[in-house]
Amino acid sequence: MKLLVTDRQGEEHTVEATVGESLMLSLRTHDLVDATCSGSCSCATCHLFIGEAWVSDLPPPSDDEAEVIEFLKFAQEDSRLSCQLIVTEAMEGMKITVAPEEGF
Ligand code: FES
């Protein structure tokens, strides 16, 4: 299934994502996120903005994910960590934006 991803330079990419896998893995394959902690919910380099049209369709963040997001400089209402999201069929066509680097 395909996602539309806007990178940190504002360029849009169509990314093929694998249902059942972490969203971060598909983004990292395309060098769109660093994911330096490889999905352990600690580095926040996989931070995304989901967009209001889609964010409410996703399962809510865990306490751990919410806690990491809370301390991010660029956090928004639609912030999520892509390593904490599993790709589903319902995400077909979802538009997401890679958040700016936090600089830590
Ligand atoms: S990959 Fe580190 S928090 Fe998601």
PDB file of C-alpha atoms and ligand atoms in Angstrom:
ATOM      1  CA  MET A   1       0.000   0.000   0.000  1.00  0.00           C
ATOM      2  CA  LYS A   2       1.119   3.543  -0.685  1.00  0.00           C
ATOM      3  CA  LEU A   3       1.686   6.570   1.531  1.00  0.00           C
ATOM      4  CA  LEU A   4       2.409  10.147   0.520  1.00  0.00           C
ATOM      5  CA  VAL A   5       5.322  11.434   2.555  1.00  0.00           C
ATOM      6  CA  THR A   6       6.609  14.998   2.632  1.00  0.00           C
ATOM      7  CA  ASP A   7      10.258  15.060   3.651  1.00  0.00           C
ATOM      8  CA  ARG A   8      12.122  17.723   5.646  1.00  0.00           C
ATOM      9  CA  GLN A   9      12.913  19.617   2.453  1.00  0.00           C
ATOM     10  CA  GLY A  10       9.228  19.794   1.502  1.00  0.00           C
ATOM     11  CA  GLU A  11       9.501  17.197  -1.272  1.00  0.00           C
ATOM     12  CA  GLU A  12       6.698  14.675  -1.613  1.00  0.00           C
ATOM     13  CA  HIS A  13       7.444  10.974  -2.033  1.00  0.00           C
ATOM     14  CA  THR A  14       5.205   8.013  -2.706  1.00  0.00           C
ATOM     15  CA  VAL A  15       6.334   5.293  -0.333  1.00  0.00           C
ATOM     16  CA  GLU A  16       5.370   1.655  -0.586  1.00  0.00           C
ATOM     17  CA  ALA A  17       4.695   0.453   2.963  1.00  0.00           C
ATOM     18  CA  THR A  18       4.238  -3.115   4.159  1.00  0.00           C
ATOM     19  CA  VAL A  19       1.044  -3.943   6.038  1.00  0.00           C
ATOM     20  CA  GLY A  20       1.803  -5.412   9.444  1.00  0.00           C
ATOM     21  CA  GLU A  21       5.217  -3.779   9.759  1.00  0.00           C
ATOM     22  CA  SER A  22       6.312  -0.706  11.675  1.00  0.00           C
ATOM     23  CA  LEU A  23       5.728   2.435   9.622  1.00  0.00           C
ATOM     24  CA  MET A  24       9.225   3.551  10.597  1.00  0.00           C
ATOM     25  CA  LEU A  25      10.790   0.620   8.691  1.00  0.00           C
ATOM     26  CA  SER A  26       9.222   1.722   5.406  1.00  0.00           C
ATOM     27  CA  LEU A  27      10.306   5.309   5.966  1.00  0.00           C
ATOM     28  CA  ARG A  28      13.835   4.351   6.963  1.00  0.00           C
ATOM     29  CA  THR A  29      14.178   2.168   3.862  1.00  0.00           C
ATOM     30  CA  HIS A  30      13.652   5.346   1.833  1.00  0.00           C
ATOM     31  CA  ASP A  31      16.030   7.388   4.057  1.00  0.00           C
ATOM     32  CA  LEU A  32      13.157   9.587   5.182  1.00  0.00           C
ATOM     33  CA  VAL A  33      13.779   9.113   8.916  1.00  0.00           C
ATOM     34  CA  ASP A  34      16.933   8.260  10.868  1.00  0.00           C
ATOM     35  CA  ALA A  35      15.267   6.101  13.531  1.00  0.00           C
ATOM     36  CA  THR A  36      18.512   5.962  15.475  1.00  0.00           C
ATOM     37  CA  CYS A  37      17.067   3.892  18.334  1.00  0.00           C
ATOM     38  CA  SER A  38      15.660   1.399  15.802  1.00  0.00           C
ATOM     39  CA  GLY A  39      12.167   1.567  17.217  1.00  0.00           C
ATOM     40  CA  SER A  40      12.612   1.516  20.971  1.00  0.00           C
ATOM     41  CA  CYS A  41      10.600   4.705  21.438  1.00  0.00           C
ATOM     42  CA  SER A  42      13.443   6.819  22.774  1.00  0.00           C
ATOM     43  CA  CYS A  43      15.205   8.845  20.047  1.00  0.00           C
ATOM     44  CA  ALA A  44      12.211  10.593  18.403  1.00  0.00           C
ATOM     45  CA  THR A  45      14.103  10.811  15.107  1.00  0.00           C
ATOM     46  CA  CYS A  46      11.127   9.028  13.530  1.00  0.00           C
ATOM     47  CA  HIS A  47       8.761  11.866  14.502  1.00  0.00           C
ATOM     48  CA  LEU A  48       5.947  12.600  12.009  1.00  0.00           C
ATOM     49  CA  PHE A  49       3.001  14.896  11.612  1.00  0.00           C
ATOM     50  CA  ILE A  50       0.044  12.798  10.525  1.00  0.00           C
ATOM     51  CA  GLY A  51      -2.404  15.494   9.511  1.00  0.00           C
ATOM     52  CA  GLU A  52      -5.815  16.077  11.042  1.00  0.00           C
ATOM     53  CA  ALA A  53      -7.655  14.071   8.401  1.00  0.00           C
ATOM     54  CA  TRP A  54      -5.885  10.880   9.461  1.00  0.00           C
ATOM     55  CA  VAL A  55      -4.663  11.235  13.003  1.00  0.00           C
ATOM     56  CA  SER A  56      -8.009  10.381  14.608  1.00  0.00           C
ATOM     57  CA  ASP A  57      -8.182   7.111  12.633  1.00  0.00           C
ATOM     58  CA  LEU A  58      -5.029   5.820  14.273  1.00  0.00           C
ATOM     59  CA  PRO A  59      -4.848   3.986  17.582  1.00  0.00           C
ATOM     60  CA  PRO A  60      -3.914   6.428  20.361  1.00  0.00           C
ATOM     61  CA  PRO A  61      -0.269   6.657  21.450  1.00  0.00           C
ATOM     62  CA  SER A  62       0.925   4.524  24.329  1.00  0.00           C
ATOM     63  CA  ASP A  63       1.981   6.286  27.524  1.00  0.00           C
ATOM     64  CA  ASP A  64       5.622   5.830  26.503  1.00  0.00           C
ATOM     65  CA  GLU A  65       5.082   7.388  23.080  1.00  0.00           C
ATOM     66  CA  ALA A  66       3.049  10.283  24.511  1.00  0.00           C
ATOM     67  CA  GLU A  67       5.765  10.951  27.065  1.00  0.00           C
ATOM     68  CA  VAL A  68       8.483  11.181  24.401  1.00  0.00           C
ATOM     69  CA  ILE A  69       6.361  13.456  22.194  1.00  0.00           C
ATOM     70  CA  GLU A  70       5.540  15.738  25.120  1.00  0.00           C
ATOM     71  CA  PHE A  71       9.180  16.815  25.380  1.00  0.00           C
ATOM     72  CA  LEU A  72       9.759  17.523  21.686  1.00  0.00           C
ATOM     73  CA  LYS A  73      10.333  21.095  20.589  1.00  0.00           C
ATOM     74  CA  PHE A  74       8.363  20.562  17.384  1.00  0.00           C
ATOM     75  CA  ALA A  75       5.492  18.555  18.872  1.00  0.00           C
ATOM     76  CA  GLN A  76       2.023  19.221  17.468  1.00  0.00           C
ATOM     77  CA  GLU A  77      -1.437  17.797  18.089  1.00  0.00           C
ATOM     78  CA  ASP A  78      -0.917  15.356  15.213  1.00  0.00           C
ATOM     79  CA  SER A  79       2.585  14.235  16.233  1.00  0.00           C
ATOM     80  CA  ARG A  80       3.334  10.505  16.251  1.00  0.00           C
ATOM     81  CA  LEU A  81       6.432   8.361  16.355  1.00  0.00           C
ATOM     82  CA  SER A  82       6.440   6.217  13.247  1.00  0.00           C
ATOM     83  CA  CYS A  83       8.150   3.338  15.053  1.00  0.00           C
ATOM     84  CA  GLN A  84       5.074   3.000  17.219  1.00  0.00           C
ATOM     85  CA  LEU A  85       2.623   2.717  14.322  1.00  0.00           C
ATOM     86  CA  ILE A  86       1.899  -0.526  12.516  1.00  0.00           C
ATOM     87  CA  VAL A  87       0.967  -0.148   8.855  1.00  0.00           C
ATOM     88  CA  THR A  88      -2.627  -1.177   8.074  1.00  0.00           C
ATOM     89  CA  GLU A  89      -4.693  -1.307   4.879  1.00  0.00           C
ATOM     90  CA  ALA A  90      -6.666   1.650   6.224  1.00  0.00           C
ATOM     91  CA  MET A  91      -3.570   3.840   5.804  1.00  0.00           C
ATOM     92  CA  GLU A  92      -3.713   3.621   1.991  1.00  0.00           C
ATOM     93  CA  GLY A  93      -3.079   7.118   0.630  1.00  0.00           C
ATOM     94  CA  MET A  94      -2.330   8.608   4.038  1.00  0.00           C
ATOM     95  CA  LYS A  95      -0.419  11.897   3.862  1.00  0.00           C
ATOM     96  CA  ILE A  96       2.311  12.357   6.420  1.00  0.00           C
ATOM     97  CA  THR A  97       5.077  14.887   6.974  1.00  0.00           C
ATOM     98  CA  VAL A  98       8.442  14.162   8.528  1.00  0.00           C
ATOM     99  CA  ALA A  99       8.934  16.516  11.485  1.00  0.00           C
ATOM    100  CA  PRO A 100      11.975  18.811  11.645  1.00  0.00           C
ATOM    101  CA  GLU A 101      15.108  17.535  13.368  1.00  0.00           C
ATOM    102  CA  GLU A 102      15.085  18.254  17.066  1.00  0.00           C
ATOM    103  CA  GLY A 103      18.831  18.838  17.086  1.00  0.00           C
ATOM    104  CA  PHE A 104      19.788  16.521  19.931  1.00  0.00           C
TER     105      PHE A 104
HETATM  106  S1  FES B   1      12.929   5.088  16.051  1.00  0.00           S
HETATM  107 FE1  FES B   1      13.555   6.013  17.869  1.00  0.00          FE
HETATM  108  S2  FES B   1      11.708   6.756  18.724  1.00  0.00           S
HETATM  109 FE2  FES B   1      11.100   5.861  16.869  1.00  0.00          FE
END
